[in-house]
XYZ file of C-alpha atoms in Angstrom:
764
model
C 13.261 34.586 24.274
C 13.581 32.209 21.807
C 12.781 33.684 18.161
C 10.674 31.827 15.921
C 13.415 31.640 13.368
C 16.006 30.044 15.529
C 12.961 27.837 16.390
C 12.498 27.110 12.564
C 16.112 25.982 12.440
C 15.696 23.678 15.461
C 12.755 22.128 13.884
C 14.688 21.478 10.663
C 17.960 20.289 12.634
C 15.805 18.074 14.700
C 15.079 15.676 11.645
C 13.500 16.707 8.568
C 10.417 18.401 10.632
C 8.123 20.663 7.934
C 8.125 24.128 8.443
C 4.628 25.826 7.144
C 6.656 29.329 6.830
C 8.658 31.930 8.780
C 6.831 34.214 10.816
C 8.748 37.457 11.934
C 6.165 38.561 14.067
C 3.532 36.667 16.024
C -0.015 37.940 16.724
C -2.207 36.562 19.457
C -5.999 36.027 19.586
C -8.011 34.461 22.143
C -11.657 33.253 21.598
C -14.103 31.594 23.956
C -15.858 28.270 22.821
C -18.730 27.696 24.926
C -20.864 24.789 23.869
C -24.437 24.115 25.052
C -27.654 22.520 23.869
C -30.379 24.492 22.285
C -33.326 25.703 24.660
C -36.534 23.463 24.742
C -38.426 26.587 23.414
C -36.100 26.615 20.253
C -37.428 24.594 17.370
C -35.369 21.522 16.705
C -32.423 19.824 18.576
C -28.913 21.189 17.843
C -25.897 22.763 19.567
C -24.986 26.449 19.938
C -21.282 28.030 19.946
C -21.197 31.234 22.408
C -24.991 31.142 22.489
C -25.178 31.318 18.606
C -26.361 29.141 15.616
C -24.371 29.155 13.443
C -21.260 29.870 15.181
C -19.249 32.956 14.324
C -16.357 32.400 11.633
C -12.991 32.862 13.100
C -10.604 35.274 10.793
C -6.814 35.903 11.701
C -3.773 36.989 10.126
C -1.238 34.525 9.202
C 1.242 33.901 12.083
C -1.470 34.209 14.673
C -1.186 32.344 17.901
C -4.652 31.320 18.149
C -6.286 30.285 21.719
C -9.562 28.848 21.892
C -10.972 28.306 25.470
C -13.445 25.491 25.328
C -16.156 24.878 27.858
C -18.610 21.881 27.243
C -21.901 22.265 28.548
C -23.386 20.195 25.588
C -24.248 17.078 27.570
C -21.959 15.158 25.433
C -18.169 14.571 25.014
C -16.536 16.848 23.186
C -13.243 17.691 21.296
C -12.321 20.482 18.444
C -10.309 19.914 15.352
C -8.871 22.668 13.085
C -9.691 21.094 9.725
C -6.560 21.544 7.359
C -4.233 23.263 9.847
C -1.096 21.121 9.965
C -0.290 20.992 13.548
C 3.415 20.232 13.390
C 5.575 18.015 15.727
C 5.454 20.385 18.471
C 1.525 21.177 18.268
C 0.484 17.573 17.635
C -1.452 17.622 20.947
C -3.458 20.358 19.554
C -4.991 18.221 16.830
C -8.241 17.401 18.767
C -8.931 13.992 17.034
C -10.783 12.033 19.923
C -9.060 8.741 21.003
C -6.098 9.786 19.017
C -4.388 12.832 20.148
C -6.524 13.428 23.109
C -9.370 11.987 25.137
C -12.852 13.608 24.877
C -13.487 16.861 26.935
C -15.882 15.360 29.347
C -19.192 16.409 29.696
C -19.090 16.242 33.627
C -18.292 19.614 35.274
C -16.235 18.435 38.503
C -13.546 20.850 39.777
C -10.221 19.495 41.165
C -8.713 22.702 42.543
C -5.731 21.173 43.918
C -4.507 20.519 40.209
C -6.301 23.496 38.484
C -8.448 21.073 36.657
C -12.143 21.493 35.668
C -13.484 18.155 33.787
C -15.526 20.355 30.979
C -12.887 23.057 30.169
C -10.071 22.580 27.992
C -7.709 25.063 25.921
C -6.182 24.802 22.541
C -3.350 26.838 21.494
C -1.638 26.913 17.954
C 0.181 29.015 15.351
C -1.959 29.478 12.199
C 1.367 29.779 10.297
C -0.198 29.030 6.727
C -2.670 31.043 4.963
C -6.072 29.573 3.369
C -9.436 28.203 4.076
C -9.747 26.275 6.800
C -12.563 25.280 9.401
C -12.981 24.305 12.990
C -15.268 21.276 13.950
C -16.007 18.627 16.818
C -14.160 15.710 16.269
C -16.491 13.735 18.546
C -18.904 11.244 16.592
C -21.803 12.749 15.312
C -21.651 16.005 16.633
C -20.490 18.702 14.258
C -23.489 18.762 12.014
C -25.578 19.673 15.055
C -23.729 23.162 15.071
C -20.185 22.486 16.424
C -18.396 24.070 13.310
C -17.376 27.442 11.842
C -15.087 28.540 9.017
C -11.540 29.323 10.080
C -9.809 31.991 7.615
C -5.963 32.548 7.675
C -5.202 35.606 5.676
C -2.005 37.178 4.152
C -1.407 40.563 2.955
C 0.125 39.287 -0.324
C -2.953 36.898 -1.173
C -5.040 39.561 -2.975
C -1.994 40.141 -5.547
C -0.860 36.501 -5.937
C -4.269 35.160 -6.464
C -5.729 38.092 -8.582
C -8.546 39.707 -6.642
C -9.017 43.330 -5.552
C -7.661 43.710 -1.927
C -10.157 43.527 0.792
C -12.772 41.838 -1.517
C -13.061 38.576 -0.013
C -16.007 36.582 1.270
C -16.705 33.318 3.118
C -19.322 31.249 1.939
C -20.774 28.138 3.477
C -22.454 24.881 2.192
C -24.260 22.309 4.530
C -26.862 19.907 4.655
C -29.306 20.340 7.500
C -31.993 18.420 9.847
C -34.355 19.679 12.209
C -32.958 17.081 14.538
C -29.632 15.395 13.277
C -29.434 13.034 16.107
C -32.775 11.552 15.293
C -31.624 10.951 11.706
C -28.225 9.602 12.380
C -29.573 7.146 14.732
C -31.869 6.290 12.298
C -29.334 5.814 9.771
C -27.387 3.708 12.198
C -29.866 1.406 13.447
C -32.268 -1.302 12.481
C -29.726 -4.039 12.979
C -27.169 -3.273 10.850
C -28.696 -1.668 7.809
C -28.644 1.716 6.785
C -31.894 3.786 5.802
C -33.312 -0.045 6.199
C -36.762 -0.882 7.459
C -37.503 2.258 9.431
C -36.883 4.531 6.679
C -38.666 2.246 4.217
C -41.947 2.051 6.383
C -42.072 5.655 6.921
C -41.830 6.486 3.148
C -38.674 8.087 2.966
C -36.771 5.494 0.934
C -37.607 2.434 -1.013
C -39.532 -0.903 -0.878
C -40.260 -2.328 2.664
C -40.226 -5.706 1.355
C -36.264 -5.233 0.362
C -34.927 -3.113 3.125
C -31.159 -3.414 2.258
C -29.042 -1.395 -0.277
C -31.552 1.710 -0.227
C -28.554 3.933 0.923
C -26.158 5.032 3.612
C -27.406 8.229 4.990
C -30.817 9.696 5.919
C -31.629 12.299 3.427
C -31.267 15.990 4.924
C -34.341 17.911 5.657
C -32.644 20.479 3.073
C -29.434 21.970 2.229
C -28.242 25.490 3.307
C -26.353 28.283 1.821
C -24.615 30.085 4.546
C -26.707 28.637 7.199
C -29.715 30.282 5.839
C -33.194 28.430 6.667
C -31.550 26.442 9.427
C -32.002 26.855 13.087
C -31.766 30.712 13.278
C -34.653 32.251 11.506
C -32.989 35.571 11.655
C -30.938 34.982 8.819
C -32.393 35.905 5.385
C -31.411 36.754 2.002
C -28.644 39.289 3.058
C -26.757 36.482 4.813
C -26.230 34.960 1.437
C -25.719 37.826 -0.715
C -22.252 39.125 -2.284
C -22.419 42.605 -3.611
C -19.869 43.911 -5.783
C -19.060 46.887 -8.233
C -19.294 45.365 -12.056
C -15.285 45.918 -12.473
C -14.390 44.140 -9.029
C -12.681 40.829 -8.832
C -13.989 39.339 -5.549
C -12.664 35.985 -3.885
C -15.140 33.782 -2.819
C -13.854 31.178 -0.109
C -16.623 27.970 -0.169
C -16.529 25.699 2.742
C -18.491 22.502 2.653
C -19.620 21.868 6.494
C -22.031 19.019 5.528
C -22.395 15.925 7.516
C -22.160 14.063 3.974
C -23.595 15.988 1.048
C -21.372 17.175 -1.822
C -22.205 20.146 -4.075
C -21.744 21.076 -7.512
C -21.364 25.088 -7.663
C -21.798 27.287 -10.822
C -23.297 30.721 -11.525
C -26.866 30.374 -12.961
C -25.817 32.521 -16.120
C -22.967 29.995 -16.564
C -20.149 32.983 -16.294
C -16.818 31.592 -15.916
C -14.650 32.121 -12.799
C -11.025 31.103 -11.669
C -10.419 28.493 -9.281
C -7.316 29.789 -7.083
C -6.918 27.900 -3.962
C -8.039 24.318 -2.684
C -7.769 23.107 1.067
C -5.323 25.757 2.088
C -3.014 25.343 -1.053
C -2.690 28.358 -3.581
C -2.981 27.374 -7.201
C -2.311 28.871 -10.619
C -5.787 30.251 -11.393
C -7.753 27.842 -13.796
C -10.765 29.360 -15.365
C -13.986 26.940 -15.319
C -17.808 27.473 -15.018
C -18.252 24.697 -12.188
C -16.712 23.256 -9.199
C -17.436 20.281 -6.987
C -16.915 20.277 -3.221
C -17.082 17.211 -1.041
C -17.560 17.282 2.652
C -14.725 18.728 4.484
C -13.436 20.437 1.032
C -12.909 24.087 0.714
C -12.521 25.808 -2.824
C -11.504 29.547 -3.418
C -12.758 31.245 -6.630
C -12.073 34.721 -8.028
C -15.417 36.068 -9.796
C -16.192 39.168 -11.465
C -19.345 41.175 -12.156
C -19.809 40.412 -15.696
C -21.490 37.912 -17.558
C -20.180 35.290 -20.384
C -20.909 38.439 -22.902
C -18.885 40.929 -20.805
C -21.850 42.779 -19.616
C -22.508 43.990 -15.994
C -25.256 41.791 -14.588
C -26.415 40.459 -11.435
C -27.015 36.329 -11.007
C -27.043 33.664 -8.416
C -24.907 31.122 -7.148
C -26.465 27.729 -7.355
C -25.086 24.532 -5.340
C -26.612 21.478 -6.355
C -26.193 18.374 -4.120
C -25.182 14.803 -5.823
C -28.225 12.582 -4.970
C -25.885 9.366 -5.255
C -23.741 10.464 -2.440
C -26.607 9.826 0.197
C -28.653 7.461 -1.487
C -26.645 4.410 -2.355
C -27.888 2.178 -4.950
C -31.536 3.366 -5.091
C -32.798 6.947 -5.577
C -34.561 8.396 -2.719
C -37.338 10.990 -2.828
C -36.430 13.967 -0.518
C -40.347 14.530 0.265
C -43.634 13.699 -1.645
C -43.835 17.579 -2.918
C -40.169 16.953 -4.717
C -41.008 13.428 -5.849
C -38.263 11.332 -7.234
C -36.148 14.272 -8.150
C -33.086 13.136 -6.136
C -31.214 16.340 -5.863
C -31.286 19.206 -3.786
C -30.575 22.758 -4.464
C -29.392 25.906 -2.275
C -28.141 29.168 -3.648
C -26.775 32.740 -2.957
C -26.918 35.858 -4.645
C -24.088 37.685 -6.603
C -25.803 41.464 -7.238
C -23.804 43.895 -9.114
C -24.333 47.454 -7.717
C -26.702 49.412 -10.014
C -28.155 46.122 -11.701
C -31.222 44.509 -11.485
C -30.838 41.921 -8.350
C -31.149 38.380 -9.139
C -34.172 36.395 -8.290
C -34.724 32.725 -7.606
C -37.256 30.529 -5.937
C -36.426 28.282 -3.006
C -38.928 25.738 -4.188
C -37.406 23.199 -6.513
C -39.695 20.701 -8.426
C -39.311 18.576 -11.390
C -39.648 20.894 -14.609
C -38.889 24.005 -12.556
C -37.077 26.391 -14.853
C -33.705 26.430 -12.815
C -33.416 22.459 -13.195
C -34.384 22.756 -16.683
C -31.953 25.546 -17.268
C -29.064 23.495 -15.675
C -29.534 20.801 -17.820
C -29.847 22.979 -20.822
C -26.741 25.154 -20.322
C -24.584 21.874 -19.448
C -25.682 20.586 -23.012
C -25.156 23.784 -24.875
C -22.202 22.937 -27.562
C -21.066 26.563 -27.505
C -20.330 26.322 -23.881
C -17.448 24.357 -22.014
C -19.267 21.460 -20.366
C -18.247 20.799 -16.857
C -15.333 18.139 -16.492
C -17.641 15.906 -14.855
C -21.407 15.295 -15.705
C -23.923 13.216 -13.348
C -26.830 12.477 -15.191
C -29.259 12.568 -12.003
C -32.395 12.615 -14.244
C -33.954 9.553 -15.144
C -34.614 8.763 -18.788
C -37.988 8.852 -20.105
C -39.009 5.343 -19.060
C -37.995 5.881 -15.371
C -35.002 3.701 -15.514
C -31.574 3.935 -16.743
C -31.863 2.610 -20.233
C -29.027 0.591 -22.200
C -27.458 3.062 -24.367
C -24.155 3.165 -26.264
C -21.442 5.696 -25.275
C -22.110 7.500 -28.517
C -25.875 7.647 -27.902
C -25.190 9.499 -24.522
C -22.449 11.761 -25.950
C -24.968 12.615 -28.746
C -27.824 13.301 -25.904
C -25.409 15.607 -24.130
C -23.801 17.223 -27.567
C -20.089 16.156 -26.260
C -17.248 15.699 -28.504
C -16.139 12.067 -28.628
C -12.728 12.798 -28.988
C -12.333 14.272 -25.549
C -14.373 12.119 -23.161
C -14.782 8.796 -21.753
C -17.318 7.155 -19.857
C -17.346 6.535 -15.876
C -20.509 3.960 -15.464
C -21.681 1.805 -12.612
C -22.598 -1.532 -12.811
C -25.528 -3.165 -10.783
C -23.996 -6.730 -11.013
C -20.751 -6.226 -9.303
C -21.349 -2.824 -7.742
C -18.461 -1.033 -9.170
C -17.582 1.939 -11.054
C -15.603 1.390 -14.121
C -13.902 3.331 -17.048
C -13.677 3.008 -20.557
C -15.045 3.789 -24.161
C -17.917 2.280 -25.753
C -16.657 -1.364 -25.930
C -16.797 -1.559 -22.118
C -20.042 -0.169 -21.695
C -22.838 -2.643 -20.614
C -26.417 -2.434 -19.898
C -26.299 -3.024 -16.056
C -24.961 0.409 -15.392
C -27.126 2.493 -12.836
C -25.599 5.766 -13.074
C -22.929 7.002 -15.430
C -20.535 10.237 -15.789
C -18.451 11.751 -18.478
C -14.959 12.739 -17.868
C -13.383 14.902 -19.660
C -10.395 17.690 -19.718
C -12.376 20.765 -19.533
C -13.431 22.228 -16.163
C -12.308 21.825 -12.769
C -10.359 18.390 -12.089
C -8.109 18.055 -9.365
C -5.275 16.365 -11.166
C -5.457 19.797 -13.422
C -4.624 21.972 -10.766
C -0.871 23.185 -10.365
C 0.305 24.865 -7.055
C 1.667 28.470 -7.022
C 4.674 26.919 -5.196
C 6.016 24.004 -7.346
C 7.230 20.784 -5.962
C 8.236 17.791 -7.784
C 6.332 14.331 -7.171
C 7.034 12.260 -4.105
C 8.295 8.766 -5.390
C 8.597 5.720 -3.400
C 11.634 3.342 -3.223
C 9.237 0.362 -3.893
C 6.434 -1.833 -2.354
C 7.380 -1.428 1.075
C 6.215 2.194 1.129
C 2.798 1.425 -0.819
C -0.185 0.909 1.410
C -3.323 -0.453 -0.178
C -6.392 0.780 1.712
C -9.910 -0.531 0.939
C -13.039 1.449 1.919
C -16.177 -0.641 2.425
C -19.440 -1.563 4.064
C -19.447 -4.509 6.435
C -22.270 -6.622 8.088
C -22.233 -8.438 11.337
C -19.701 -10.952 10.186
C -17.447 -8.009 9.153
C -17.928 -9.502 5.471
C -17.704 -6.782 2.803
C -21.413 -5.944 1.505
C -21.315 -4.613 -2.062
C -24.886 -3.916 -2.226
C -26.591 -4.063 1.399
C -26.597 -1.837 4.350
C -24.246 -2.081 7.058
C -21.523 -0.232 8.996
C -18.537 1.610 7.174
C -15.211 0.312 7.542
C -11.517 0.796 6.212
C -8.567 -1.608 6.310
C -4.954 -1.429 5.058
C -3.868 -4.478 3.236
C -7.634 -5.562 2.521
C -7.217 -5.600 -1.306
C -8.962 -8.245 -3.320
C -12.861 -7.798 -3.475
C -15.043 -9.645 -2.746
C -12.412 -12.313 -1.859
C -10.999 -10.672 1.325
C -7.964 -12.027 2.847
C -8.907 -10.486 6.480
C -11.751 -9.078 8.258
C -12.476 -5.437 7.904
C -13.467 -4.006 11.085
C -14.857 -0.787 12.350
C -12.500 1.580 14.340
C -15.276 3.318 16.710
C -15.392 4.217 20.281
C -17.891 1.896 21.933
C -19.543 4.405 24.141
C -20.592 6.717 21.394
C -22.599 4.396 19.423
C -26.176 3.840 19.327
C -27.575 0.821 20.859
C -27.754 -1.347 17.590
C -24.506 -0.113 16.412
C -21.643 -2.570 16.074
C -19.255 -2.076 18.656
C -15.560 -1.957 17.788
C -12.712 -1.212 20.172
C -10.176 1.719 20.780
C -6.987 1.854 22.897
C -7.384 2.117 26.306
C -5.766 5.428 25.960
C -5.428 8.049 23.171
C -2.649 6.543 20.617
C -0.543 9.549 21.052
C 0.022 8.237 24.586
C 0.808 4.924 23.276
C 3.670 6.438 21.152
C 5.087 8.451 24.045
C 5.106 5.591 26.386
C 8.099 5.063 28.372
C 10.222 1.942 29.043
C 9.828 0.702 25.377
C 12.662 0.544 22.663
C 11.836 2.533 19.672
C 11.476 -0.795 17.602
C 8.697 -1.808 20.113
C 6.899 1.658 19.115
C 6.846 0.704 15.420
C 4.443 -2.083 16.206
C 1.276 -1.429 14.773
C -0.912 -3.707 17.240
C 0.132 -1.355 19.956
C -2.394 1.291 18.514
C -5.217 -0.792 17.101
C -8.017 -1.023 19.405
C -8.679 -4.500 17.947
C -5.549 -6.818 18.428
C -7.078 -9.512 15.961
C -8.951 -7.800 13.346
C -5.741 -5.462 12.632
C -5.599 -2.792 9.862
C -6.433 0.647 11.326
C -3.010 1.582 11.891
C -0.536 2.702 9.034
C 3.054 3.211 10.242
C 5.372 5.843 8.912
C 8.386 4.790 10.497
C 11.164 7.374 9.726
C 11.866 10.312 7.182
C 13.933 8.125 4.669
C 11.141 8.340 1.809
C 7.527 9.262 1.009
C 4.927 6.768 1.268
C 2.114 6.058 -1.256
C -1.687 5.351 0.010
C -3.441 3.327 -2.891
C -7.152 3.956 -2.280
C -10.111 2.002 -3.593
C -13.713 2.139 -2.508
C -16.202 -1.124 -2.561
C -19.200 0.840 -2.499
C -20.305 4.320 -2.146
C -17.944 7.613 -2.624
C -15.867 8.749 0.296
C -14.097 12.276 1.031
C -11.096 10.971 2.832
C -9.333 13.516 4.880
C -5.803 12.961 6.473
C -4.782 15.198 9.532
C -1.435 16.760 9.527
C -0.548 16.730 6.036
C -1.110 17.872 2.626
C -0.780 14.857 0.384
C -0.040 15.041 -3.456
C -2.527 13.489 -5.718
C -0.480 11.423 -8.250
C -2.952 9.137 -10.227
C -6.695 8.239 -11.092
C -6.763 4.897 -12.550
C -9.217 2.340 -13.352
C -10.210 0.262 -10.387
C -8.068 -2.641 -12.201
C -4.958 -1.002 -11.147
C -5.777 -1.160 -7.235
C -4.938 -5.095 -7.845
C -2.102 -4.694 -10.162
C 1.498 -5.818 -9.043
C 3.401 -2.817 -7.116
C 5.900 -2.752 -9.885
C 3.302 -2.084 -12.465
C 1.585 0.388 -10.397
C 4.741 2.202 -9.845
C 5.622 2.205 -13.626
C 1.941 3.360 -14.518
C 2.068 6.351 -12.024
C 5.471 7.549 -12.714
C 4.971 7.071 -16.395
C 1.149 7.262 -17.169
C 0.115 5.315 -20.203
C -3.368 4.352 -21.463
C -4.766 3.632 -18.389
C -4.187 7.216 -17.034
C -4.379 9.263 -20.103
C -7.752 10.934 -19.293
C -5.979 12.929 -16.530
C -2.733 14.521 -18.095
C -1.107 15.309 -14.652
C 1.745 17.483 -14.194
C 4.147 15.016 -12.759
C 6.654 17.728 -11.889
C 4.246 19.820 -10.148
C 1.101 17.423 -9.037
C -1.802 18.912 -6.862
C -2.029 18.721 -3.021
C -5.187 18.573 -0.914
C -5.929 17.407 2.777
C -9.395 15.819 1.578
C -9.734 13.830 -1.356
C -13.272 12.493 -2.678
C -12.610 8.708 -3.394
C -15.251 7.620 -5.955
C -16.279 4.230 -6.903
C -14.561 2.311 -9.550
C -11.278 4.386 -9.561
C -8.005 3.463 -7.970
C -6.418 6.625 -6.286
C -2.795 7.148 -5.662
C -1.851 9.509 -3.086
C 1.789 10.612 -1.815
C 2.460 11.801 1.832
C 6.026 12.960 2.701
C 6.890 11.667 6.455
C 8.006 15.353 7.639
C 5.489 15.629 10.580
C 5.852 13.029 13.508
C 2.626 12.542 15.188
C -0.524 10.408 15.452
C -2.918 11.490 12.631
C -6.515 10.518 11.712
C -7.228 9.392 8.421
C -11.033 8.883 8.018
C -13.984 9.512 5.800
C -15.595 13.052 6.475
C -18.861 11.543 5.593
C -19.907 12.032 9.087
C -22.011 8.879 9.349
C -19.186 6.529 7.735
C -16.804 7.953 10.185
C -19.001 7.565 13.113
C -19.799 3.903 12.173
C -16.309 3.196 11.565
C -14.418 4.257 8.333
C -11.650 5.482 10.363
C -8.210 4.723 10.652
C -4.853 6.286 11.952
C -1.372 7.060 10.801
C 1.191 6.692 13.326
C 4.113 8.795 11.821
C 7.755 8.294 13.428
C 6.981 7.802 16.973
C 10.582 7.468 18.019
C 11.375 10.999 16.901
C 7.854 11.927 18.358
C 8.804 10.551 21.962
C 12.305 12.111 21.670
C 10.831 15.673 21.223
C 7.734 15.552 23.568
C 8.992 13.254 26.244
C 7.738 9.951 27.873
C 5.403 9.119 30.508
C 5.569 5.945 32.927
C 3.150 4.648 35.324
C 4.286 4.498 39.019
C 3.042 3.246 42.257
C 1.045 5.744 44.130
C 2.606 7.086 47.181
C -0.709 6.862 49.086
C -3.084 4.314 47.594
C -6.015 5.461 49.777
C -5.899 8.660 47.996
C -4.459 8.165 44.765
C -5.796 5.680 41.995
C -3.212 6.567 39.334
C 0.130 8.132 39.275
C 2.307 9.202 36.657
C 5.896 10.493 35.972
C 6.909 12.634 32.905
C 10.227 12.808 31.397
C 10.255 16.161 29.608
C 11.452 15.766 26.069
C 14.067 17.536 24.084
C 11.613 19.833 22.275
C 10.340 21.633 25.675
C 10.475 25.445 25.326
C 10.252 25.237 21.565
C 7.734 27.708 19.994
C 4.034 26.177 20.431
C 5.392 23.573 23.072
C 6.686 25.709 25.809
C 3.978 24.878 28.248
C 4.485 21.049 27.157
C 4.401 19.755 30.682
C 0.956 21.414 31.750
C -0.442 20.630 28.474
C 0.535 16.850 28.461
C -0.818 16.729 32.163
C -4.170 18.183 31.178
C -4.576 16.123 28.217
C -3.676 12.885 30.268
C -6.219 14.091 33.070
C -8.877 14.757 30.417
C -8.176 11.352 28.577
C -8.513 9.574 32.035
C -11.565 11.382 33.223
C -13.344 10.596 30.035
C -12.624 7.021 30.619
C -14.084 7.326 33.932
C -11.514 8.118 36.409
C -11.451 11.013 38.824
C -9.221 13.745 38.270
C -8.530 14.326 42.009
C -7.261 10.866 42.720
C -4.689 10.969 39.643
C -0.987 12.483 40.548
C 1.345 13.507 38.086
C 5.155 14.579 38.429
C 7.586 15.768 35.626
C 11.235 15.101 35.548
C 13.278 17.713 33.567
C 15.958 16.501 31.044
C 19.766 16.675 31.527
C 19.963 19.730 29.180
C 18.950 22.939 30.167
C 15.024 23.541 30.059
C 14.223 26.224 27.679
C 11.006 28.252 28.383
C 9.793 31.096 25.988
C 9.508 34.106 28.112
C-alpha cells in the first residue's frame, strides 16, 4: 500500500506541487446524488437531490475520501463542482467544471454494458484534506439556483480550540435568492435581443421605463431571499430550521454559505452585538471583532458569537441578512414588487435564541418605514457604535434622487469621523466607481459608500498560518483582466444591457484594443443569447493530448474556443514564480471565483492604477503609498480567498502561486453573468500535468463499421498515487462522457491503455 506520507513526498518531489496537509488516517464516505425534476403537483419548477429540496448538507472529517455517485434524471446536462476544494494535480479530473475538466454528465440514459458505461451516471472521488466551509453545486449553466447545491463542511478536532468556540457547537447557515421558477426568470434576463431586464421586464412593471429599455440592470430580481432555505420550495421548513439555540455563556461557530445566483448580503445581529470573524473561504484567520460582514455569491464566512449583547446581558436576538440592491439592479433601482415600492433591498433573517431568555421576534414583511429598516439605519449611524467598514446608502434622499452633496455633508449625515473615512462613489457620466476625498466628489454620482478602517474588510484579515506575499519578477507575470458587458458587436457597453464577458489584455476603457467575447457553451443558451464557442473537447483533454511538444501545449489558442477573439485562456507555464491578476470591472460588481487555488489579495487601488505602467503598479503594491493607504494590508501575511468581490471603480491585485497543475475555471459567480459569458480558464503547467496524468492519441478504428472513434492512452508517471490509482478508468469514463455529451455514442467508442515503462503502482 502506498501510504499517504509517501504519497505527499512523491508530490513534492514531482515538482513543487502543493499539499493541503498530512493525513495519517484516511476515512471514507460515499453518498448518492440523484438529481431529478420537481413533480407537476409541486409548486414552481426546481430540481431535487435525493428527492429533497434543499439538498442535505454534507459534513465530513478532514482526511475523508468522499465519493459521490451522481445519477442525472434532471432532463438537463449536469456536472458537480466542489467549491473551495483545491483538487490537486492528481484530482484535477474531479473538479467538475463543464467544458474544462470534463464534459457534461449527459441527460440521456443509454447503457453501454460492454464498457460498463451508462450515459447519465458519473462518480466523483476526492480527498477532503483541508478543514473549512465549502459547498457543492452544479457547474452546468443556469442550474445550481434551481436546487443542485448544498453546503460541504470539512471538520477538524482542533478547530474549536484554534478558532475560539465551544467544542461541538457549530451550525451551518445558508443564504440564497429564490424564484418560484428560476429558469423563466433567467431566460427573461438573457432574452430581448441582448438586453438584460429590458423591454419584457419593463413592460410587466418589474423595472424601469418601457421607453428606455436599456441599462435597467443585469439580473431579474429574486422573488425573495432565504435564510436556510426557509420559505422556498419546501413548505415543511419553518422557524425551527433557521433558529440557533445556545446557553448564554456558550460560544458558537456560525458557518455562513452564500448559495445565491447573484445576491450578496450584509449580515449582522439586530441588537448590533459584536462577534469575531474566524474563517473565510476555507482559510482560518486570526479572530477579528466586528458587528457586520459582507458575503457575496459563492463566498463563505465563519463567525464566533455568544449569547450576550453589547451590555453583557444574556439576550436573544435575530440575525439579519440584507441584500445589496445595486448588485441586481444595475444603473437604475428596481422595485421588488408593488407592496414594497422602491425599497430596493430585500431582507431575510434567522434567530439566535438564548436558553431562558425571551425568544426574538421579527416580521417577514419589510416595507419602507418598518422598524427593522429604520433600526438598521439608526444603529449604523449611532456614533457610540463602531459603524461597519462599508456603508451602502440604499435609501434615496428626500427628493427621491441622489442629491449633490459634499463628502463632509455625507459624513455629518452619518455621524462619521472625517479622519478615518474616504468616499467611494459612482459617476453616471462614465459609469465608474471612484475613490477619493471631497475634492474628487462630483454631483454626477449615483451611489456612494464610505470606506473606513473599522469592521470586516478582506485586507485587514490575517491568516492563522502566516505566509509572506507572493511577488512577481516583472510584467511578464502580470495579467490584466477586464470584466464587462458587451453588445452584439462585442463592444463594451458601459450603461446598457448586454452579455457578460471577461478577457485578458483588454485594458483601456472604452478604447478597447481587442474584442471582448463571451466564453459560453452554445447549446446551453436561450434562443436569443449570443453564441460564443468552446473547444471541441474539454480543455483538460487538450492539455493531455499526445504527439505535441511541451512548447505547443503552451499555446493559449489551443484552449480558446474562439480562435480570433482570444483572451479566455490565461497560461501559467511553469512553477518558477507567482503570477498577478490585475482585475477591473467596467460595469457592475462581480464575485470572481478561481478553481484549484486560494489566491492572496495584495491590493485594492483606485481604478486609475489599472492603466498604470507595470513598474508603477509593482512599486505601489509592494510599497503602498497614498493610493492604497485606506487599506493597511499586512504585506508579510496577506489574506487569501477563493472568491473575491470585484467592485466597480477599484483595481484589485491578487497573487497566484503556480503549485497546482491543471485546467482551472476563473469566472464570475453571479450565475447569470457566468452563463452569458463572464468565464475564463487558467491552464497551469500543462507539460507537468500531462507527464503525471498521461496522454491520449486518436487512432484508426479496427473496424470502422462498428467503431466511430478510437483512442490509445499512455499512462502517466503519477498513476497509482493516492487519488489517482484508478486513473485509467477515470479518464476513460470522462472521455466517454464528454464525447457522449457532444453527440457520440459510447458503444461506438473504443479505448485502450498502454502502461509506462516504469512499474505500475496500484494502491491496495
